[in-house]
XYZ file of C-alpha atoms in Angstrom:
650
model
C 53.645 -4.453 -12.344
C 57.397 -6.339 -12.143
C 57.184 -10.123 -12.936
C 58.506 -10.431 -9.109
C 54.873 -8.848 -8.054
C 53.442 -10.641 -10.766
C 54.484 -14.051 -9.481
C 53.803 -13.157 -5.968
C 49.906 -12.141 -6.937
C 49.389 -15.239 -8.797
C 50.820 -16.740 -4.968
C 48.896 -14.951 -3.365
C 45.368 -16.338 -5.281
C 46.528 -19.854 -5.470
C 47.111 -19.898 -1.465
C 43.451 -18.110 -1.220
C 41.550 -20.159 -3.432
C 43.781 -23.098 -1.759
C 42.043 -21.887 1.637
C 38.479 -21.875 0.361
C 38.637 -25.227 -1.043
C 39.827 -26.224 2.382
C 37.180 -24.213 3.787
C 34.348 -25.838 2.057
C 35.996 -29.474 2.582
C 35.423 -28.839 5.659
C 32.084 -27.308 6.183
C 30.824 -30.172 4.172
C 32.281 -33.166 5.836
C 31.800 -31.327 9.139
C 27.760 -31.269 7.606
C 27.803 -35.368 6.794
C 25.052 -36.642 8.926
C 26.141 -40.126 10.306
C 22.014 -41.225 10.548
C 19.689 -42.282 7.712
C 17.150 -41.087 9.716
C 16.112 -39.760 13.194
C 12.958 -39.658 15.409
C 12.332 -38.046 18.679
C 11.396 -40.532 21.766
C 7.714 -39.282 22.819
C 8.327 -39.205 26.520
C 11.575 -37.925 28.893
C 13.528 -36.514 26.031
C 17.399 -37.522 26.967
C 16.322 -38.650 30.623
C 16.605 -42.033 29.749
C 18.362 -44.371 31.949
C 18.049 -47.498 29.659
C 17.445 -48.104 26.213
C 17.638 -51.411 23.885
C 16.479 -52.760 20.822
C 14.175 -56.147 21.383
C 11.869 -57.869 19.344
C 11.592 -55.651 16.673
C 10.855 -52.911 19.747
C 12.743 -49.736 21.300
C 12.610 -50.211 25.033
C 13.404 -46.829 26.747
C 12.964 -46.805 31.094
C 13.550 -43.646 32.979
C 14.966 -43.097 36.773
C 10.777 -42.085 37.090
C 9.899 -45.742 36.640
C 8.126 -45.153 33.511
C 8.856 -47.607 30.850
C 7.543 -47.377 27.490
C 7.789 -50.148 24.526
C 8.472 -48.068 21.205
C 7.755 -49.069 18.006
C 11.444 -50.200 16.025
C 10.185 -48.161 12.885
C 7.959 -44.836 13.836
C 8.827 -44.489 17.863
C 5.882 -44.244 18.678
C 4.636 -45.840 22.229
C 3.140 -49.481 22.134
C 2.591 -49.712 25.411
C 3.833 -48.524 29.025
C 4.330 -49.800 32.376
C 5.229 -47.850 35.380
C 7.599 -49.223 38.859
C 8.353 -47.626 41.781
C 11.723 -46.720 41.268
C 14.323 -46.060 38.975
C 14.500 -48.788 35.776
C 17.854 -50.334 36.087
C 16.989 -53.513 33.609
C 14.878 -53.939 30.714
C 14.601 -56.565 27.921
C 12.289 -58.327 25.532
C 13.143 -62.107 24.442
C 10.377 -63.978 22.370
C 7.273 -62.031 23.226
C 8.397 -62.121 27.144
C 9.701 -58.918 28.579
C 11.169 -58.212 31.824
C 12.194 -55.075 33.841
C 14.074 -54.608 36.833
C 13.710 -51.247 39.098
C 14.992 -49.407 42.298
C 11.550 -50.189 44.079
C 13.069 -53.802 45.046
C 10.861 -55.179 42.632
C 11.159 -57.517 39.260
C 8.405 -57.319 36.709
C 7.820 -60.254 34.112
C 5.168 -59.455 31.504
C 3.932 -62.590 29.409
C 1.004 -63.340 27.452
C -0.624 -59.248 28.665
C 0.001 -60.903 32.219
C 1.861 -59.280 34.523
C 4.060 -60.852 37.462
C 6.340 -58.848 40.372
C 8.897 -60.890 41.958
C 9.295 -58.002 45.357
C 12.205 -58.310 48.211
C 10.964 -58.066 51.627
C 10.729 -54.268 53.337
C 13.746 -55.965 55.854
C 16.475 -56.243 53.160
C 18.716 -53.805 51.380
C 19.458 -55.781 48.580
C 17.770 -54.087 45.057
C 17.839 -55.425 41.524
C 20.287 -54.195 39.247
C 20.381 -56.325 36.550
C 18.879 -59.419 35.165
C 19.123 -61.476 32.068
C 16.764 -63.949 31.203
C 15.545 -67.392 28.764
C 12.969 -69.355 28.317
C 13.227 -71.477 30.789
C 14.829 -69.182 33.734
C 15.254 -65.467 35.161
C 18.503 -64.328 36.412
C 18.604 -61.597 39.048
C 20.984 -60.028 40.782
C 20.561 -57.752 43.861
C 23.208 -55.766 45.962
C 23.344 -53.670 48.842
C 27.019 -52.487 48.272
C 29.605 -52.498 46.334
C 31.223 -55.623 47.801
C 27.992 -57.791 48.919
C 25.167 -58.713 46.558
C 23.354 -62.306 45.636
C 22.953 -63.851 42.046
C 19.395 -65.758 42.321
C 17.570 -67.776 39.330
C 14.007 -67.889 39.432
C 11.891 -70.599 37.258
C 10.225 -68.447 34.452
C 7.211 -71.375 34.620
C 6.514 -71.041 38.220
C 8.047 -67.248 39.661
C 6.672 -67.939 42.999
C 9.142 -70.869 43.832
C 11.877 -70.071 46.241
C 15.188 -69.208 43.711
C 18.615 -70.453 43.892
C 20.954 -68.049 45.077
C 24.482 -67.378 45.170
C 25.980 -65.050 47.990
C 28.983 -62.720 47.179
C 29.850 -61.136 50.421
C 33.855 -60.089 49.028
C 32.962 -58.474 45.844
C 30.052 -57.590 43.415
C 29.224 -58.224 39.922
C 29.325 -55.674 37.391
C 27.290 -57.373 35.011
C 25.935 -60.633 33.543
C 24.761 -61.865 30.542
C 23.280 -65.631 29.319
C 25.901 -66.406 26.099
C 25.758 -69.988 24.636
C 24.111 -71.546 26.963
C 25.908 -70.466 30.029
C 25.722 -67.349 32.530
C 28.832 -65.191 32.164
C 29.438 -63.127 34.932
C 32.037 -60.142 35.468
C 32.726 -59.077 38.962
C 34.966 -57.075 40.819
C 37.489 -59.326 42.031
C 38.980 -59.336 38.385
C 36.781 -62.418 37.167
C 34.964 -63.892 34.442
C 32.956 -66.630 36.097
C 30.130 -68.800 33.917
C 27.594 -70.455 35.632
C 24.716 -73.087 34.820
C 21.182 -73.389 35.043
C 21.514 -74.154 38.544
C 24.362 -71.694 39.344
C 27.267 -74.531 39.793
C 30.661 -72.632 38.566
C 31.549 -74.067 34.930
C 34.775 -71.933 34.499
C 36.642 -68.918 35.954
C 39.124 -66.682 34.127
C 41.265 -64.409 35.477
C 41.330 -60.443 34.216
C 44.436 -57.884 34.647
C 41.955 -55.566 36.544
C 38.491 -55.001 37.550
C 36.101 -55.074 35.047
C 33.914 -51.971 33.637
C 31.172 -53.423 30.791
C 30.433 -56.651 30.000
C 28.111 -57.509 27.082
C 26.989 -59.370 24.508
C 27.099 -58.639 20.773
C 27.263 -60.080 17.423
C 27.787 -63.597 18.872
C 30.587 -62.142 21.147
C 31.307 -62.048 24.948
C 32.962 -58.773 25.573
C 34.619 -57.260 28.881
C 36.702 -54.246 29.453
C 38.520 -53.638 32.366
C 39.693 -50.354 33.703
C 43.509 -50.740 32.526
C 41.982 -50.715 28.877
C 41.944 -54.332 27.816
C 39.037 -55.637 26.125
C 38.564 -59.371 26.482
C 36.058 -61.447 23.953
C 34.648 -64.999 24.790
C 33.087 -66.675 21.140
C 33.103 -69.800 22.094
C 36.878 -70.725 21.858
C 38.630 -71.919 24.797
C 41.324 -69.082 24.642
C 39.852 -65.662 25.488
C 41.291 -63.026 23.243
C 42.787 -59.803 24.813
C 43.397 -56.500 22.666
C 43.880 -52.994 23.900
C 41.544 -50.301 23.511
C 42.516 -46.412 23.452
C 43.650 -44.572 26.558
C 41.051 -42.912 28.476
C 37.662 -44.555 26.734
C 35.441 -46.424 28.868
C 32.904 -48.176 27.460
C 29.427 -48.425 28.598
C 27.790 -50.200 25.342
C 28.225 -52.322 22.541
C 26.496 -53.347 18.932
C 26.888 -55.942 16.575
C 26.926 -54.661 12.643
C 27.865 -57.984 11.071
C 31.097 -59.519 9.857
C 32.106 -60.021 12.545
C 32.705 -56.192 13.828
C 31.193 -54.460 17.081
C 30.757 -50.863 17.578
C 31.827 -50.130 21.152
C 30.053 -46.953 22.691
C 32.355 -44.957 24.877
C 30.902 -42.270 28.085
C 31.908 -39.741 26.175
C 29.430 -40.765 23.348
C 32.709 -41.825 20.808
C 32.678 -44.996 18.877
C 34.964 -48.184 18.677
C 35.025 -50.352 16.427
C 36.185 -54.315 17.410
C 37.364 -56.514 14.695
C 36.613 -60.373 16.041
C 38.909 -61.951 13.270
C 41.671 -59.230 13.694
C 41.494 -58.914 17.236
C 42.294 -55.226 17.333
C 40.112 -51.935 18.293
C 40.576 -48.851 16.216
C 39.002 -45.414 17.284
C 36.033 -44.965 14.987
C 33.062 -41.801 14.719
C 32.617 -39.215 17.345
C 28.724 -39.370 17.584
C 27.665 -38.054 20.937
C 25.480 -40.382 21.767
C 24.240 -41.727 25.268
C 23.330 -44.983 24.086
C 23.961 -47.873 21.280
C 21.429 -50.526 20.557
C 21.056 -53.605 17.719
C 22.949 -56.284 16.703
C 23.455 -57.316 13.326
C 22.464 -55.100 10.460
C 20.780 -51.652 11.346
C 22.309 -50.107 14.683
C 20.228 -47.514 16.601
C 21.998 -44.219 18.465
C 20.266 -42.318 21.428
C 20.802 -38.565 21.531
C 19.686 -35.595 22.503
C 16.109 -37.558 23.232
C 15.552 -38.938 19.792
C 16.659 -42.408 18.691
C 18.704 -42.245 15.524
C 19.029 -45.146 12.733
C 22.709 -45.812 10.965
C 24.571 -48.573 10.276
C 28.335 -49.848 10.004
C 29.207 -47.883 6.333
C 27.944 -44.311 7.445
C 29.593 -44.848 10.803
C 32.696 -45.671 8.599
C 32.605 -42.950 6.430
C 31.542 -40.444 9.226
C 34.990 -41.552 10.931
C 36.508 -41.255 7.666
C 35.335 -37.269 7.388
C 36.290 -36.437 10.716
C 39.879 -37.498 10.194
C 39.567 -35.050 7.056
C 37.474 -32.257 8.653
C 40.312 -31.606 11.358
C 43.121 -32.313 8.081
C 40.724 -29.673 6.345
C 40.519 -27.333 8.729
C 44.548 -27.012 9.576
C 44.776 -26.410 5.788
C 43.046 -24.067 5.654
C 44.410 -22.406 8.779
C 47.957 -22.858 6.958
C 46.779 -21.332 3.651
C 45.178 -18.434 4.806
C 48.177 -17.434 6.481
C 50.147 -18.177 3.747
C 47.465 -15.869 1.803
C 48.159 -12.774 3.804
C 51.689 -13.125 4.007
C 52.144 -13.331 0.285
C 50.123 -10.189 0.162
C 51.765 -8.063 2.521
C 55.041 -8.985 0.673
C 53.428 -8.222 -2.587
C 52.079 -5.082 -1.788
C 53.653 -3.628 1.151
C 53.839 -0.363 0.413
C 49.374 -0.703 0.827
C 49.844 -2.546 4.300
C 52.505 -0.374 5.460
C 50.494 0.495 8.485
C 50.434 -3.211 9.457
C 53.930 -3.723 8.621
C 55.387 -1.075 10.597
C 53.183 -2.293 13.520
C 54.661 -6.214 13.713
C 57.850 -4.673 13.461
C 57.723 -2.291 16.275
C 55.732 -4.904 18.459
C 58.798 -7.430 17.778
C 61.467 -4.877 18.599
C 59.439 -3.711 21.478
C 59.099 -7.683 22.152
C 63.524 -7.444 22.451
C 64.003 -4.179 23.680
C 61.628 -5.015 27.295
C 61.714 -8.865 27.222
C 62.917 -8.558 30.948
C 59.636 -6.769 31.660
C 57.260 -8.416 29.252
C 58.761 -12.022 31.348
C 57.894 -10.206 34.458
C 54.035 -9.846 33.904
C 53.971 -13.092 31.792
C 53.048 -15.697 34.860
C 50.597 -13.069 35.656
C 48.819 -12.924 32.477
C 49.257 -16.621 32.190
C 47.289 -17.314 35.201
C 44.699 -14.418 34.396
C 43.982 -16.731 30.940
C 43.608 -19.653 32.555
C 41.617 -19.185 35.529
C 39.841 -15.754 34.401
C 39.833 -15.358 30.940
C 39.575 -19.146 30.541
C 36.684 -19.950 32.232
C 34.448 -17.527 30.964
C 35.150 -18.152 27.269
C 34.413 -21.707 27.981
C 31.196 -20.617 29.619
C 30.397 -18.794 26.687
C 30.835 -22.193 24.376
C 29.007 -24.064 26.906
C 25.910 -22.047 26.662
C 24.922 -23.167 23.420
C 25.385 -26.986 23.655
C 23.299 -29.552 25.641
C 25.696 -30.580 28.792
C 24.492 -32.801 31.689
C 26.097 -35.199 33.774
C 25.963 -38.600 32.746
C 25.220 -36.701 29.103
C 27.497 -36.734 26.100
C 27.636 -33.138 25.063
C 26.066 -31.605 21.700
C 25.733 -27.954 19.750
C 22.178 -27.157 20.725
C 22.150 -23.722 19.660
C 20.041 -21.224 21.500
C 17.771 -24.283 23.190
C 18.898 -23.317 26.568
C 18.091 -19.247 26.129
C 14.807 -20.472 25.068
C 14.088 -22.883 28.024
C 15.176 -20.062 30.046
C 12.620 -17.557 28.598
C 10.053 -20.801 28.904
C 10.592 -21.578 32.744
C 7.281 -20.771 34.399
C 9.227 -19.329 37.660
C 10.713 -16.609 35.408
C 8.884 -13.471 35.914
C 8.904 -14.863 39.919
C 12.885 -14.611 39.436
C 13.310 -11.151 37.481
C 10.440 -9.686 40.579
C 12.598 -10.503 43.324
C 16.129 -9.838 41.842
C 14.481 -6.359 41.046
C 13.645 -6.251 44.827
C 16.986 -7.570 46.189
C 18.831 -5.328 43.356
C 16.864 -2.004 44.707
C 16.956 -2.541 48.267
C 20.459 -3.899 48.218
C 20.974 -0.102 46.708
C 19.701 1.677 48.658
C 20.824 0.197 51.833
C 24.119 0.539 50.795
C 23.956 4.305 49.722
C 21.629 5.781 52.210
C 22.712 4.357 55.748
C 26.446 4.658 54.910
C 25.755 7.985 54.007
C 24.194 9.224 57.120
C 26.151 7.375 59.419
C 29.102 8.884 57.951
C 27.568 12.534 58.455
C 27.175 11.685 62.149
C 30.480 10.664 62.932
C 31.781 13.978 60.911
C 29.278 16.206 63.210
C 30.528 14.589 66.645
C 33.276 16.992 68.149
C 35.043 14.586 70.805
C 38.004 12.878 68.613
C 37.936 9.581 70.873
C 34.639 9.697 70.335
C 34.769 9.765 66.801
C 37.600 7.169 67.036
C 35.424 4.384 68.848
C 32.423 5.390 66.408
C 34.392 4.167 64.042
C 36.045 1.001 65.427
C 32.424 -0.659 66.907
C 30.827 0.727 63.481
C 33.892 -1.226 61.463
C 33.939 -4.648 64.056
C 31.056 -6.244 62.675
C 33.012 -6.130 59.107
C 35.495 -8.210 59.960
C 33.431 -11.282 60.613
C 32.836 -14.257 57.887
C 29.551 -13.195 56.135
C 28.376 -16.084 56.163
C 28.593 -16.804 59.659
C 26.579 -13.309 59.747
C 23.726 -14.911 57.326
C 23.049 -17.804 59.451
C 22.539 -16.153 62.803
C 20.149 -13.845 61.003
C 18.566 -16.971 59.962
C 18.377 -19.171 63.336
C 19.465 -16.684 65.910
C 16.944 -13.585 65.066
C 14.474 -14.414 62.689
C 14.547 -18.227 63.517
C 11.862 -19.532 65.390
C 12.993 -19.340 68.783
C 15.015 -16.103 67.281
C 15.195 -12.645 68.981
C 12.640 -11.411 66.933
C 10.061 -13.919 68.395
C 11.403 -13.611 71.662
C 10.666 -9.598 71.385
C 7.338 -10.419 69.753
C 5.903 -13.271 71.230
C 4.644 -11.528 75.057
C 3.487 -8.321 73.335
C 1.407 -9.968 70.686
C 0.876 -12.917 72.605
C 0.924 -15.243 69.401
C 3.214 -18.166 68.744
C 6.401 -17.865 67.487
C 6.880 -17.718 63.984
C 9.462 -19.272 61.380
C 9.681 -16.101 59.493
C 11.905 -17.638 56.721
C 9.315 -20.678 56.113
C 6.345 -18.452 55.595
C 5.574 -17.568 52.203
C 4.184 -13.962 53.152
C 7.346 -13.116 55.695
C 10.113 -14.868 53.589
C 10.756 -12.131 51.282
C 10.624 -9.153 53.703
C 13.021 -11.051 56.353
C 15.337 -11.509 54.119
C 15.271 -7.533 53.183
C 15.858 -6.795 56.970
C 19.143 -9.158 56.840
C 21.809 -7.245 57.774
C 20.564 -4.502 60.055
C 21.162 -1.257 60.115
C 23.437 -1.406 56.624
C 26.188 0.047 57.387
C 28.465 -1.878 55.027
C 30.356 1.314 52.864
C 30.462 3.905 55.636
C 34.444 3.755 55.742
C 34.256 4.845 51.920
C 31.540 7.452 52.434
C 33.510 8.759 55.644
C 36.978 8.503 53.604
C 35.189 10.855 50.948
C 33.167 13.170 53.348
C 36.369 14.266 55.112
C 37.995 14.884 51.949
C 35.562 17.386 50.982
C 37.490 20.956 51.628
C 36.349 22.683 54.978
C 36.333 26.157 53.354
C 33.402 25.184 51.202
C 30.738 24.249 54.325
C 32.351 27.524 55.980
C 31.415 29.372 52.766
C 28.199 28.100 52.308
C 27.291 28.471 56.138
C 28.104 32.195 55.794
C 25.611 32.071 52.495
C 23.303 30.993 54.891
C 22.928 27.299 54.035
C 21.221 25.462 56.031
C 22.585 21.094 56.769
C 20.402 19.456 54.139
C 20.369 22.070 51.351
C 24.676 21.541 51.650
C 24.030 17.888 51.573
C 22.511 18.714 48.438
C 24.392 20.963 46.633
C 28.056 20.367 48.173
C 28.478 17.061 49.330
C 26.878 14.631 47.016
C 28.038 16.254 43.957
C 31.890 16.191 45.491
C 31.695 12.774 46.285
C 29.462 10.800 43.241
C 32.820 9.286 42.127
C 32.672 7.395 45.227
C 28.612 6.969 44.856
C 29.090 5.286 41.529
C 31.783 2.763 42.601
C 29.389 1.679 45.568
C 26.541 2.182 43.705
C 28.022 -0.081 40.990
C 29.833 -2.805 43.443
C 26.234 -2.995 45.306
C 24.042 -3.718 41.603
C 26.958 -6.440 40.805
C 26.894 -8.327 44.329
C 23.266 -8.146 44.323
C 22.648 -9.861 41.382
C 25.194 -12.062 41.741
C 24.324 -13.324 45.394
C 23.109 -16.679 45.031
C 24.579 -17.985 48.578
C 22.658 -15.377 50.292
C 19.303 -17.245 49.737
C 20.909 -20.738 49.292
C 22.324 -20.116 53.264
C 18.734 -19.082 54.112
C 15.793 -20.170 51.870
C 16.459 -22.341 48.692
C 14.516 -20.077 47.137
C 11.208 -21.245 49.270
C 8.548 -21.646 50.201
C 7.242 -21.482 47.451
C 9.551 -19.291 45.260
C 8.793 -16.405 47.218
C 12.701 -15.645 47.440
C 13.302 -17.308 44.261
C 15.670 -15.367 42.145
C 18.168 -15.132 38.868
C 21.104 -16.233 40.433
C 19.862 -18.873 42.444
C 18.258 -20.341 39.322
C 21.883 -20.421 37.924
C 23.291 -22.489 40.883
C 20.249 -24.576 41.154
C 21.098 -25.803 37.137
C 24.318 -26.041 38.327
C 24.497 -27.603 41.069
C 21.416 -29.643 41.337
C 20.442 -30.867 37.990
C 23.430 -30.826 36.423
C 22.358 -28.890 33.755
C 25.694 -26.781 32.893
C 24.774 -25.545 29.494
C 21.946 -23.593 30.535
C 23.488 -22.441 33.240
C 26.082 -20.866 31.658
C 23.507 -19.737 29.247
C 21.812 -17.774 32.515
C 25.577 -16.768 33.745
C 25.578 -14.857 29.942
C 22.299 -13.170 29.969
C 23.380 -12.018 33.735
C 27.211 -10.664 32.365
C 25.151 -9.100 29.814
C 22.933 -7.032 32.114
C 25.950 -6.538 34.284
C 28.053 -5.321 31.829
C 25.825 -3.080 29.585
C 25.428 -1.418 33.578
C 28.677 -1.397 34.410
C 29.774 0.325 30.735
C 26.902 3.074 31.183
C 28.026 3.967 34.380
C 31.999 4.380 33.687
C 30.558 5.940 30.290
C 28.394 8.583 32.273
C 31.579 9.335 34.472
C 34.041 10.069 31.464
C 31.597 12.347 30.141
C 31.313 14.077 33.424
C 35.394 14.380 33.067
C 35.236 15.438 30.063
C 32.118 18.582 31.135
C 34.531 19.874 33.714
């Protein structure tokens, strides 16, 4: 070996082993867990709609109107009260706690007693928030966006007609008792304080309408939706700092020092220096909500509560600034690897060699062309290719609305395979998936025979045009008179039925036992693919029916051994266009049935949309959309497989 290879090996290694290094860097700052430690909440998993730390407690309410005090150390349920509603508000100040829900109700548990302020069935005005002392409860209620009434009701005596403050022009966004004073943030750009009896103390001005407003560490904080962040500590100026572009923050937690973590929708961190005035993009943590203030900080996701404080988030923003440095490295050497290789030893990578440089002088010689197809294969990536890749990614992570997004592995295949309405789903997509077969093979078929075997050629002609008409209307005008117009209840099928069986008229679509089989009947007398069954019928040579008629072969044994084998190209594409739209036809029973009553038309697809569209549950979805591309494709590959070896045979 020359010293020129020489030096190029010893390249070669030092940009591989370069590239592992970089490799593990990152796997194991990628692996630093930003918790101490972790439990799981025992009820709702991540369905909870409000969560804080108080009293040395975990308060956790859900949109049921279940709210459970947790234990600050194990999780574990203390006790639970339920409301009517939605929780909106829940806190716990000196052995008093207080919770606010949809129901148009206030609950104030003191002492094991337990008191509900309600609203009278008349008015439209429901808690939202509250904040409370000692000495007084702070409500407010709304009934729009722009109307709502700040009340304060005596904590001693609850029964006593409150104070109350009307906002007819705007709402508030939030409120929260800080030295002494209310602080409000509403959306006519304002921070307003109030006291005890509501009289205005002060009013500052904000550069747009608020988002959050909280209170943490000894800190007033407010963000508005141009990205400001404005702090109150007790000062008379109120300090303004920007935060980064396109973060809105919907929690905040004191660590200490004078710093406050800021939780962002999309589950990132902040971190807000009071002395420095300045906020600096911190962990990416993925959490739906951030409680505690001052020491220990608590994260919620993925339905367990984890513990961490200001140094691991820190460090965990530290490692993901050198996970993504890590992984470009090792992106860089790696390439760097193989290139010093192939110049090392090209005469062992010819193949690859001569490859890149035909594919770059083919890239010259037809750039005209290869320019040509370019916006088409551009906009095949990104709304084809594009979407279905990030379908595939989606499956295995935990996305819902309102959510932050996580890796969750195969979680969602597994709550698939766990849904009680399963087997219900795989029956009737077997049903649909069979019937929708046959109805497309067999009618077509025969139909198409007919028109051959009529001798008039107008007659033929109009055959064809009334047989083609009903194609060219919007199916899913078609599905809905099906549904109301025939098999509805004052439908031409009851109107046919009703004097001969002298019964009442049925909903045939809201019966359990007729749902199914109505639905089957849809689209009378299925003559969908006769075109393509006539286009390959008349295709068919006449000499071979003349020579099999003078064999003496009779109409079904030509059907038999003539006609169906000449056209199963043409079988196979309908056979295979029918399986895909049958599985695939979710707005076929969402235009009808839901899936009712009862999940007697419940099916595969439907599910699918139903996660979708409904819960908002778009990683399992997708995770349904891949078990169905799956099945679809391992179909669609045996059939094109079974027709290349029936090329190849003849």
């Amino acid at each position: 070996m020359t010293n020129g290879k020489q030096k190029k090996l010893i390249a070669f290694i030092a940009a591989a082993v370069l590239a592992v290094a970089a490799c593990v860097c990152f796997f194991v700052f990628n692996s630093y867990n930003l918790a101490v430690s972790h439990r799981a909440l025992p009820y709702g998993a991540s369905g909870a709609a409000v969560v804080r730390a108080a009293d040395g407690n975990i308060l956790a309410g859900y949109a049921d109107g279940k709210l459970q005090v947790l234990d600050g150390g194990t999780a574990e349920a203390v006790s639970e009260y339920t409301a009517g509603g939605r929780i909106r508000y829940a806190d716990s100040k000196a052995g008093t706690l207080v919770f606010c829900a949809d129901d148009k109700t206030v609950h104030v548990v003191k002492n094991g007693n337990v008191s509900t302020i309600g609203f009278a069935e008349g008015i439209t005005e429901r808690p939202f928030f509250a904040d409370f002392d000692e000495n007084n409860l702070y409500v407010y209620t709304y009934s729009s966006n722009t109307s709502g009434r700040l009340s304060v009701y005596n904590m001693n005596d609850l029964t006593a007609p409150p104070v109350s403050v009307t906002f007819k022009n705007f709402g508030l966004i939030g409120l929260a008792l800080y030295n002494g004073a209310l602080y409000t943030a509403n959306t006519d750009s304002q921070i307003v304080s109030y006291d005890a009896g509501l009289n205005e103390k002060s009013k500052q001005f904000l550069q747009a309408s608020p988002e959050f407003l909280g209170a943490a560490a000894g800190v007033l904080l407010v963000t508005d939706r141009l990205g400001t962040l404005y702090a109150v500590d007790g000062s008379a100026d109120l300090k303004q700092c920007a935060i980064p572009k396109n973060q809105t923050v919907v929690g905040a937690a004191g660590s200490g020092g004078g710093e406050v973590y800021l939780l962002t929708s999309g589950g990132n961190l902040l971190k807000y220096s009071l002395l420095k005035n300045e906020v600096k993009a911190s962990a990416k943590t993925g959490a739906a909500f951030i409680i505690g203030d001052g020491g220990d900080m608590f994260l919620l996701k993925n339905g367990a509560v984890y513990k961490t404080d200001s140094g691991r988030i820190d460090f965990a923003a530290f490692a993901g600034g050198v996970k993504t440095i890590m992984l470009i490295a090792f992106v860089a050497f790696a390439v760097a690897a193989l290139v010093l290789l192939l110049i090392a030893f090209p005469d062992r990578f010819s193949i690859f060699v001569r490859f890149f440089k035909a594919f770059g002088k083919s890239l010259v010689k037809y750039k005209f062309c290869y320019l040509a197809v370019l916006p088409t294969f551009a906009f095949l990536a990104v709304f084809n290719y594009f979407p279905a890749i990030y379908a595939l990614v989606l499956s295995f992570t935990n996305n819902k609305i309102g959510m932050p997004v996580s890796f969750n592995g195969f979680q969602n295949f597994k709550n698939i395979f766990s849904n009680v309405h399963l087997t219900t789903g795989i029956k009737n997509t077997l049903i649909f998936l069979v019937t929708d077969v046959l109805k497309a093979l067999i009618p077509s078929f025969l139909i198409a025979q007919f028109i051959i075997a009529l001798r008039a050629k107008k007659l033929k002609y109009w055959t064809r045009v009334l047989l083609f008409v009903p194609g060219v209307l919007p199916g899913l005008s078609v599905i809905l008179i099906w549904a109301t117009a025939i098999l509805g209840r004052e439908g031409l099928v009851n109107a046919l039925l009703t004097p001969v069986l002298g019964s009442a008229a049925l909903d045939f679509l809201r019966i359990k036992e007729y749902a199914l089989p109505s639905l089957l009947f849809v689209g009378f007398p299925w003559i969908g693919a006769f075109l393509i069954m006539y286009g390959a019928l008349v295709n068919i040579p006449p000499s071979l029916h003349e020579a099999a008629k003078m064999d003496g072969c009779n109409w079904f044994r030509r059907i038999i051994r003539i006609d169906i084998p000449l056209i199963v190209p043409q079988l196979k594409y309908i056979l295979l266009t029918s399986f895909i739209g049958s599985v695939q036809n979710y707005g076929f029973i969402f235009a009808t049935t839901g899936g009712g009553p009862d999940y007697a038309t419940y099916t595969i697809s439907y599910e699918m949309f139903r996660l979708m569209n409904t819960q908002g549950d778009y990683g399992q979805a997708s995770a349904l959309s891949l078990l169905l591309f799956v099945v679809i494709f391992a179909v669609t590959v045996l059939l094109l497989n079974r027709k290349k070896n029936n090329a190849e045979e003849a």
